[in-house]
Structure formats: structure tokens, C-alpha cells
Amino acid sequence: NAGVTQTPKFQVLKTGQSMTLQCAQDMNHEYMSWYRQDPGMGLRLIHYSVGAGITDQGEVPNGYNVSRSTTEDFPLRLLSAAPSQTSVYFCASSYRGGRIQETQYFGPGTRLLVL
Amino acid sequence: GESVGLHLPTLSVQEGDNSIINCAYSNSASDYFIWYKQESGKGPQFIIDIRSNMDKRQGQRVTVLLNKTVKHLSLQIAATQPGDSAVYFCAENKGAQKLVFGQGTRLTINP
């Protein structure tokens, strides 16, 4: 298993540009989520999904869209990038029925800079 | 808003000493907490968790204490090693992958 993969690793955008951060997992996990981490801060939940076709907002959803058309993929879309979205983005997945320490995986992160 | 918070942004300890990292929470109904370790350039790594029906839980070299009366939890690392250098976060698990993180404490190990 590759675990949770995120692409790209780094990205520089200009204000107003759009892009999609990719997240994929090959463990057949029901739960997937997106977090952002600003310097010196903990992670904050953007959006999450409890299964294919189901998504919901987290703590900081504004400016981001998600969809979950398959179990494996959970892309995060920035519709019109703003400097305030400069951050490191982490994707996570877990199996619904398992203990979190045995089933939760974080991706390596995507570092995004918006100029 | 944030429901968990750490007391100190940085902590320095001598190699071999014990480390104690503290965290407070605001919601008395919170019932599931997790400690994470984050090394530079990596995602968070699970360390240990505790539910509100417990006061203490031990793992390998780590102990988590939960004081529900004052809404405080701590992570104790025994015999701190250089590999323990990282940022440590407490987080409340609200279920279905909804984690609320505190700001983190950077642990530095002095030789």
C-alpha cells in the first residue's frame, strides 16, 4: 500500500488563480479529510468526508471546495487563490470502524505559496 | 473557536530528563483526546490517546494524564531522547476525522 499520497509537494500561485490539490489513498478508508497548517499553529479542519458522495464543512471551509466521487480520491479545490491561503495542506484518511491509532494516516503535505 | 490549547509554545529539556507537555480544553463534554508528534516537514504522527472515562494511560515511554475537574491533560515523556525533538500537539477527536488541534509545543532536547 502506498498509504496517503498528496500531489503536488510544492506549488506557487498568483492571487486569483485556481488549482486542485490531489489526495489519494489505497487502503479503502471511508473517512478522508483536509487540514491546513499555518506557521506556529496546529492543523485546522477544512472539509471532511465520511464516504463517497458525502462531504461536509470543517472549521475553515471558505475559499475551498471538495468532492468525493470515489472512495480513493478526495481533491481540494481553490477557486480563486488568496495570499491568506498560503499554508501547508495535509490530507488524512482512516477506517471508520478501527481504532484511530491503527487506522489514521496523514499524507506528507502540500506546501502552497500564494503571491 | 479553538477548544484545546497548549500552555507553552516551547520547551527545552536535557537529554535523559523527563518532559511534561500540558494542554487545556474548554468543553467539559469533550471525551476523546489524542497527542500527536510532528517532525519537521512531516504530517502528524499518533502518539497516544485517552478517553474521558480514564485518568491515565501509558504507552512506551509516554504517559497521558487527564484531569477532567480542571479540564487539563498532559503528555509525559520519560528519559527524553534526541529523537523526541518535534512539535507536540494535543487534539480533541470529535469523531469522523474531525480533529481540533491546539497550537503545539516545540520540544528541544539539549545534549
PDB file of C-alpha atoms in Angstrom:
ATOM      1  CA  ASN A   1       0.000   0.000   0.000  1.00  0.00           C
ATOM      2  CA  ALA A   2       1.156   3.487  -0.807  1.00  0.00           C
ATOM      3  CA  GLY A   3      -0.845   4.948   2.099  1.00  0.00           C
ATOM      4  CA  VAL A   4      -2.000   8.546   1.645  1.00  0.00           C
ATOM      5  CA  THR A   5      -0.409  10.381  -1.248  1.00  0.00           C
ATOM      6  CA  GLN A   6      -0.617  14.087  -1.961  1.00  0.00           C
ATOM      7  CA  THR A   7       0.351  15.999  -5.055  1.00  0.00           C
ATOM      8  CA  PRO A   8       1.955  18.367  -5.684  1.00  0.00           C
ATOM      9  CA  LYS A   9       4.513  18.706  -2.872  1.00  0.00           C
ATOM     10  CA  PHE A  10       5.046  22.394  -3.570  1.00  0.00           C
ATOM     11  CA  GLN A  11       3.064  24.960  -5.507  1.00  0.00           C
ATOM     12  CA  VAL A  12       3.320  28.686  -6.118  1.00  0.00           C
ATOM     13  CA  LEU A  13       0.200  30.504  -7.288  1.00  0.00           C
ATOM     14  CA  LYS A  14      -0.664  34.052  -8.140  1.00  0.00           C
ATOM     15  CA  THR A  15      -3.635  35.687  -6.482  1.00  0.00           C
ATOM     16  CA  GLY A  16      -6.821  34.758  -8.320  1.00  0.00           C
ATOM     17  CA  GLN A  17      -5.508  31.553  -9.858  1.00  0.00           C
ATOM     18  CA  SER A  18      -7.286  28.278  -9.257  1.00  0.00           C
ATOM     19  CA  MET A  19      -5.826  24.870  -8.594  1.00  0.00           C
ATOM     20  CA  THR A  20      -6.621  21.438  -7.234  1.00  0.00           C
ATOM     21  CA  LEU A  21      -4.661  19.669  -4.526  1.00  0.00           C
ATOM     22  CA  GLN A  22      -4.835  15.945  -5.013  1.00  0.00           C
ATOM     23  CA  CYS A  23      -5.196  13.352  -2.253  1.00  0.00           C
ATOM     24  CA  ALA A  24      -5.484   9.614  -2.765  1.00  0.00           C
ATOM     25  CA  GLN A  25      -5.448   6.576  -0.504  1.00  0.00           C
ATOM     26  CA  ASP A  26      -5.336   2.917  -1.399  1.00  0.00           C
ATOM     27  CA  MET A  27      -6.490   1.482   1.927  1.00  0.00           C
ATOM     28  CA  ASN A  28     -10.242   1.578   1.223  1.00  0.00           C
ATOM     29  CA  HIS A  29     -10.757   4.066   4.067  1.00  0.00           C
ATOM     30  CA  GLU A  30     -14.202   5.589   4.419  1.00  0.00           C
ATOM     31  CA  TYR A  31     -13.081   8.775   6.166  1.00  0.00           C
ATOM     32  CA  MET A  32     -10.959  11.416   4.463  1.00  0.00           C
ATOM     33  CA  SER A  33     -10.263  14.986   5.465  1.00  0.00           C
ATOM     34  CA  TRP A  34      -8.277  18.085   4.612  1.00  0.00           C
ATOM     35  CA  TYR A  35      -6.408  20.274   7.102  1.00  0.00           C
ATOM     36  CA  ARG A  36      -4.330  23.400   6.743  1.00  0.00           C
ATOM     37  CA  GLN A  37      -1.431  24.276   8.987  1.00  0.00           C
ATOM     38  CA  ASP A  38      -0.193  27.840   9.278  1.00  0.00           C
ATOM     39  CA  PRO A  39       3.229  28.664  10.789  1.00  0.00           C
ATOM     40  CA  GLY A  40       3.350  28.000  14.512  1.00  0.00           C
ATOM     41  CA  MET A  41      -0.195  26.680  14.560  1.00  0.00           C
ATOM     42  CA  GLY A  42      -1.959  23.390  14.848  1.00  0.00           C
ATOM     43  CA  LEU A  43      -3.903  21.878  12.000  1.00  0.00           C
ATOM     44  CA  ARG A  44      -7.364  23.236  11.217  1.00  0.00           C
ATOM     45  CA  LEU A  45     -10.030  21.172   9.515  1.00  0.00           C
ATOM     46  CA  ILE A  46     -11.180  22.480   6.128  1.00  0.00           C
ATOM     47  CA  HIS A  47     -13.532  19.780   4.815  1.00  0.00           C
ATOM     48  CA  TYR A  48     -14.117  16.139   5.517  1.00  0.00           C
ATOM     49  CA  SER A  49     -15.902  13.160   4.026  1.00  0.00           C
ATOM     50  CA  VAL A  50     -17.360  10.069   5.672  1.00  0.00           C
ATOM     51  CA  GLY A  51     -17.770   8.209   2.383  1.00  0.00           C
ATOM     52  CA  ALA A  52     -18.075   8.515  -1.369  1.00  0.00           C
ATOM     53  CA  GLY A  53     -20.604  11.169  -2.308  1.00  0.00           C
ATOM     54  CA  ILE A  54     -20.680  12.682   1.189  1.00  0.00           C
ATOM     55  CA  THR A  55     -18.772  15.798   2.221  1.00  0.00           C
ATOM     56  CA  ASP A  56     -19.139  18.360   4.958  1.00  0.00           C
ATOM     57  CA  GLN A  57     -17.530  21.553   6.124  1.00  0.00           C
ATOM     58  CA  GLY A  58     -14.959  21.795   8.851  1.00  0.00           C
ATOM     59  CA  GLU A  59     -13.681  24.753  10.797  1.00  0.00           C
ATOM     60  CA  VAL A  60     -12.286  26.856   7.898  1.00  0.00           C
ATOM     61  CA  PRO A  61     -14.112  25.920   4.664  1.00  0.00           C
ATOM     62  CA  ASN A  62     -14.333  29.318   2.967  1.00  0.00           C
ATOM     63  CA  GLY A  63     -12.474  29.506  -0.345  1.00  0.00           C
ATOM     64  CA  TYR A  64     -12.254  25.734  -0.740  1.00  0.00           C
ATOM     65  CA  ASN A  65     -14.394  23.122  -2.467  1.00  0.00           C
ATOM     66  CA  VAL A  66     -14.230  19.348  -2.244  1.00  0.00           C
ATOM     67  CA  SER A  67     -15.888  16.356  -3.828  1.00  0.00           C
ATOM     68  CA  ARG A  68     -15.714  12.628  -3.141  1.00  0.00           C
ATOM     69  CA  SER A  69     -16.713  10.755  -6.269  1.00  0.00           C
ATOM     70  CA  THR A  70     -14.680   7.669  -5.333  1.00  0.00           C
ATOM     71  CA  THR A  71     -13.528   6.122  -2.086  1.00  0.00           C
ATOM     72  CA  GLU A  72      -9.899   6.601  -3.072  1.00  0.00           C
ATOM     73  CA  ASP A  73      -9.756  10.275  -4.026  1.00  0.00           C
ATOM     74  CA  PHE A  74     -10.571  13.488  -2.189  1.00  0.00           C
ATOM     75  CA  PRO A  75      -9.389  16.545  -4.155  1.00  0.00           C
ATOM     76  CA  LEU A  76      -9.339  20.025  -2.633  1.00  0.00           C
ATOM     77  CA  ARG A  77     -10.059  22.913  -4.994  1.00  0.00           C
ATOM     78  CA  LEU A  78      -9.033  26.516  -4.530  1.00  0.00           C
ATOM     79  CA  LEU A  79     -11.338  28.515  -6.762  1.00  0.00           C
ATOM     80  CA  SER A  80      -9.559  31.878  -6.564  1.00  0.00           C
ATOM     81  CA  ALA A  81      -6.355  31.741  -4.556  1.00  0.00           C
ATOM     82  CA  ALA A  82      -5.640  34.438  -1.980  1.00  0.00           C
ATOM     83  CA  PRO A  83      -2.436  35.156  -0.010  1.00  0.00           C
ATOM     84  CA  SER A  84      -4.308  34.098   3.150  1.00  0.00           C
ATOM     85  CA  GLN A  85      -4.386  30.576   1.736  1.00  0.00           C
ATOM     86  CA  THR A  86      -0.630  30.296   1.910  1.00  0.00           C
ATOM     87  CA  SER A  87      -0.190  27.276   4.148  1.00  0.00           C
ATOM     88  CA  VAL A  88       0.746  23.625   4.340  1.00  0.00           C
ATOM     89  CA  TYR A  89      -2.151  21.338   3.488  1.00  0.00           C
ATOM     90  CA  PHE A  90      -2.492  17.849   4.924  1.00  0.00           C
ATOM     91  CA  CYS A  91      -4.851  15.128   3.824  1.00  0.00           C
ATOM     92  CA  ALA A  92      -5.797  12.336   6.221  1.00  0.00           C
ATOM     93  CA  SER A  93      -7.758   9.131   5.970  1.00  0.00           C
ATOM     94  CA  SER A  94      -9.000   6.471   8.331  1.00  0.00           C
ATOM     95  CA  TYR A  95     -11.107   3.367   8.511  1.00  0.00           C
ATOM     96  CA  ARG A  96     -14.454   4.027  10.146  1.00  0.00           C
ATOM     97  CA  GLY A  97     -14.521   1.026  12.393  1.00  0.00           C
ATOM     98  CA  GLY A  98     -10.951   0.869  13.619  1.00  0.00           C
ATOM     99  CA  ARG A  99      -9.064   2.412  16.497  1.00  0.00           C
ATOM    100  CA  ILE A 100      -7.645   5.726  15.367  1.00  0.00           C
ATOM    101  CA  GLN A 101      -4.052   4.823  16.196  1.00  0.00           C
ATOM    102  CA  GLU A 102      -4.281   1.793  13.974  1.00  0.00           C
ATOM    103  CA  THR A 103      -6.133   3.313  11.070  1.00  0.00           C
ATOM    104  CA  GLN A 104      -5.473   7.020  10.725  1.00  0.00           C
ATOM    105  CA  TYR A 105      -2.890   8.131   8.220  1.00  0.00           C
ATOM    106  CA  PHE A 106      -1.734  11.608   7.279  1.00  0.00           C
ATOM    107  CA  GLY A 107      -0.260  12.453   3.914  1.00  0.00           C
ATOM    108  CA  PRO A 108       3.142  14.173   3.603  1.00  0.00           C
ATOM    109  CA  GLY A 109       1.583  17.578   2.948  1.00  0.00           C
ATOM    110  CA  THR A 110       1.439  20.129   0.137  1.00  0.00           C
ATOM    111  CA  ARG A 111       3.184  23.442   0.684  1.00  0.00           C
ATOM    112  CA  LEU A 112       1.312  26.258  -1.059  1.00  0.00           C
ATOM    113  CA  LEU A 113       2.504  29.827  -1.552  1.00  0.00           C
ATOM    114  CA  VAL A 114       0.091  32.408  -2.952  1.00  0.00           C
ATOM    115  CA  LEU A 115       1.695  35.613  -4.147  1.00  0.00           C
TER     116      LEU A 115
ATOM    117  CA  GLY B   1     -13.335  28.587  18.003  1.00  0.00           C
ATOM    118  CA  GLU B   2     -10.426  26.631  19.366  1.00  0.00           C
ATOM    119  CA  SER B   3     -11.386  24.241  22.142  1.00  0.00           C
ATOM    120  CA  VAL B   4      -7.919  22.979  23.046  1.00  0.00           C
ATOM    121  CA  GLY B   5      -4.811  24.983  23.778  1.00  0.00           C
ATOM    122  CA  LEU B   6      -1.267  24.367  24.905  1.00  0.00           C
ATOM    123  CA  HIS B   7       0.339  26.274  27.733  1.00  0.00           C
ATOM    124  CA  LEU B   8       3.848  26.784  26.364  1.00  0.00           C
ATOM    125  CA  PRO B   9       4.978  27.193  22.757  1.00  0.00           C
ATOM    126  CA  THR B  10       8.491  25.881  23.511  1.00  0.00           C
ATOM    127  CA  LEU B  11      10.097  23.512  25.987  1.00  0.00           C
ATOM    128  CA  SER B  12      13.773  22.668  26.394  1.00  0.00           C
ATOM    129  CA  VAL B  13      14.926  19.666  28.396  1.00  0.00           C
ATOM    130  CA  GLN B  14      18.184  17.846  28.996  1.00  0.00           C
ATOM    131  CA  GLU B  15      18.634  14.516  27.306  1.00  0.00           C
ATOM    132  CA  GLY B  16      17.617  11.795  29.737  1.00  0.00           C
ATOM    133  CA  ASP B  17      15.261  14.008  31.753  1.00  0.00           C
ATOM    134  CA  ASN B  18      11.501  13.650  31.723  1.00  0.00           C
ATOM    135  CA  SER B  19       9.403  16.048  29.639  1.00  0.00           C
ATOM    136  CA  ILE B  20       5.926  17.247  30.503  1.00  0.00           C
ATOM    137  CA  ILE B  21       3.790  18.988  27.910  1.00  0.00           C
ATOM    138  CA  ASN B  22       0.495  20.489  29.003  1.00  0.00           C
ATOM    139  CA  CYS B  23      -2.793  21.174  27.278  1.00  0.00           C
ATOM    140  CA  ALA B  24      -6.091  22.684  28.388  1.00  0.00           C
ATOM    141  CA  TYR B  25      -9.526  22.346  26.906  1.00  0.00           C
ATOM    142  CA  SER B  26     -12.687  24.344  27.308  1.00  0.00           C
ATOM    143  CA  ASN B  27     -15.587  21.969  26.702  1.00  0.00           C
ATOM    144  CA  SER B  28     -16.431  19.814  29.693  1.00  0.00           C
ATOM    145  CA  ALA B  29     -18.305  17.440  27.360  1.00  0.00           C
ATOM    146  CA  SER B  30     -15.136  16.637  25.402  1.00  0.00           C
ATOM    147  CA  ASP B  31     -14.428  12.958  25.739  1.00  0.00           C
ATOM    148  CA  TYR B  32     -11.607  11.867  23.442  1.00  0.00           C
ATOM    149  CA  PHE B  33      -8.146  13.372  23.182  1.00  0.00           C
ATOM    150  CA  ILE B  34      -5.104  12.469  21.147  1.00  0.00           C
ATOM    151  CA  TRP B  35      -1.477  13.517  21.343  1.00  0.00           C
ATOM    152  CA  TYR B  36       0.435  13.898  18.075  1.00  0.00           C
ATOM    153  CA  LYS B  37       4.114  14.328  17.296  1.00  0.00           C
ATOM    154  CA  GLN B  38       5.090  16.304  14.217  1.00  0.00           C
ATOM    155  CA  GLU B  39       8.635  16.266  12.932  1.00  0.00           C
ATOM    156  CA  SER B  40       9.861  18.899  10.526  1.00  0.00           C
ATOM    157  CA  GLY B  41       8.404  18.506   7.048  1.00  0.00           C
ATOM    158  CA  LYS B  42       6.103  15.656   8.006  1.00  0.00           C
ATOM    159  CA  GLY B  43       2.478  15.127   8.885  1.00  0.00           C
ATOM    160  CA  PRO B  44       1.312  14.487  12.466  1.00  0.00           C
ATOM    161  CA  GLN B  45       2.078  11.086  13.946  1.00  0.00           C
ATOM    162  CA  PHE B  46      -0.197   9.471  16.538  1.00  0.00           C
ATOM    163  CA  ILE B  47       1.422   9.039  19.968  1.00  0.00           C
ATOM    164  CA  ILE B  48      -1.287   8.121  22.441  1.00  0.00           C
ATOM    165  CA  ASP B  49      -4.964   8.751  23.092  1.00  0.00           C
ATOM    166  CA  ILE B  50      -7.239   8.887  26.102  1.00  0.00           C
ATOM    167  CA  ARG B  51     -10.963   8.883  26.644  1.00  0.00           C
ATOM    168  CA  SER B  52     -12.768  10.746  29.395  1.00  0.00           C
ATOM    169  CA  ASN B  53     -13.558   7.545  31.298  1.00  0.00           C
ATOM    170  CA  MET B  54      -9.849   7.271  32.126  1.00  0.00           C
ATOM    171  CA  ASP B  55      -7.477   9.448  34.168  1.00  0.00           C
ATOM    172  CA  LYS B  56      -4.243   7.967  32.933  1.00  0.00           C
ATOM    173  CA  ARG B  57      -2.960   5.932  30.048  1.00  0.00           C
ATOM    174  CA  GLN B  58       0.552   4.645  29.496  1.00  0.00           C
ATOM    175  CA  GLY B  59       2.455   3.700  26.395  1.00  0.00           C
ATOM    176  CA  GLN B  60       6.068   3.081  25.651  1.00  0.00           C
ATOM    177  CA  ARG B  61       7.936   5.910  27.489  1.00  0.00           C
ATOM    178  CA  VAL B  62       4.828   8.095  27.285  1.00  0.00           C
ATOM    179  CA  THR B  63       2.008   8.724  29.740  1.00  0.00           C
ATOM    180  CA  VAL B  64      -1.067  10.865  29.245  1.00  0.00           C
ATOM    181  CA  LEU B  65      -2.905  12.248  32.260  1.00  0.00           C
ATOM    182  CA  LEU B  66      -6.407  13.668  32.081  1.00  0.00           C
ATOM    183  CA  ASN B  67      -7.830  15.901  34.801  1.00  0.00           C
ATOM    184  CA  LYS B  68     -11.468  16.454  33.989  1.00  0.00           C
ATOM    185  CA  THR B  69     -12.038  18.667  37.011  1.00  0.00           C
ATOM    186  CA  VAL B  70      -9.764  21.415  35.689  1.00  0.00           C
ATOM    187  CA  LYS B  71     -10.062  20.360  32.010  1.00  0.00           C
ATOM    188  CA  HIS B  72      -6.375  19.724  31.612  1.00  0.00           C
ATOM    189  CA  LEU B  73      -4.305  16.971  30.055  1.00  0.00           C
ATOM    190  CA  SER B  74      -0.589  16.375  29.925  1.00  0.00           C
ATOM    191  CA  LEU B  75       1.869  14.269  27.995  1.00  0.00           C
ATOM    192  CA  GLN B  76       4.835  12.920  29.902  1.00  0.00           C
ATOM    193  CA  ILE B  77       7.829  11.567  28.019  1.00  0.00           C
ATOM    194  CA  ALA B  78      10.267   9.567  30.123  1.00  0.00           C
ATOM    195  CA  ALA B  79      14.023   9.656  29.576  1.00  0.00           C
ATOM    196  CA  THR B  80      13.812  12.124  26.706  1.00  0.00           C
ATOM    197  CA  GLN B  81      15.955  11.263  23.708  1.00  0.00           C
ATOM    198  CA  PRO B  82      17.203  13.357  20.765  1.00  0.00           C
ATOM    199  CA  GLY B  83      14.642  11.651  18.543  1.00  0.00           C
ATOM    200  CA  ASP B  84      11.879  13.142  20.668  1.00  0.00           C
ATOM    201  CA  SER B  85      12.639  16.605  19.287  1.00  0.00           C
ATOM    202  CA  ALA B  86       9.487  17.694  17.487  1.00  0.00           C
ATOM    203  CA  VAL B  87       6.341  19.746  17.855  1.00  0.00           C
ATOM    204  CA  TYR B  88       3.705  18.080  20.020  1.00  0.00           C
ATOM    205  CA  PHE B  89       0.002  18.736  19.628  1.00  0.00           C
ATOM    206  CA  CYS B  90      -2.963  17.773  21.699  1.00  0.00           C
ATOM    207  CA  ALA B  91      -6.166  17.340  19.710  1.00  0.00           C
ATOM    208  CA  GLU B  92      -9.767  16.635  20.508  1.00  0.00           C
ATOM    209  CA  ASN B  93     -11.325  13.949  18.356  1.00  0.00           C
ATOM    210  CA  LYS B  94     -14.934  14.919  17.665  1.00  0.00           C
ATOM    211  CA  GLY B  95     -15.487  11.792  15.583  1.00  0.00           C
ATOM    212  CA  ALA B  96     -15.437  11.042  11.860  1.00  0.00           C
ATOM    213  CA  GLN B  97     -11.966  12.547  11.393  1.00  0.00           C
ATOM    214  CA  LYS B  98     -12.946  15.872  12.911  1.00  0.00           C
ATOM    215  CA  LEU B  99      -9.895  16.805  14.923  1.00  0.00           C
ATOM    216  CA  VAL B 100      -9.468  20.109  16.729  1.00  0.00           C
ATOM    217  CA  PHE B 101      -5.781  20.796  17.347  1.00  0.00           C
ATOM    218  CA  GLY B 102      -4.072  23.003  19.883  1.00  0.00           C
ATOM    219  CA  GLN B 103      -1.238  25.278  18.789  1.00  0.00           C
ATOM    220  CA  GLY B 104       1.617  22.951  19.644  1.00  0.00           C
ATOM    221  CA  THR B 105       4.701  22.867  21.855  1.00  0.00           C
ATOM    222  CA  ARG B 106       8.137  22.612  20.291  1.00  0.00           C
ATOM    223  CA  LEU B 107      10.272  20.252  22.351  1.00  0.00           C
ATOM    224  CA  THR B 108      14.034  20.780  22.117  1.00  0.00           C
ATOM    225  CA  ILE B 109      16.478  18.292  23.611  1.00  0.00           C
ATOM    226  CA  ASN B 110      19.759  19.632  24.981  1.00  0.00           C
ATOM    227  CA  PRO B 111      22.732  17.229  24.961  1.00  0.00           C
TER     228      PRO B 111
END
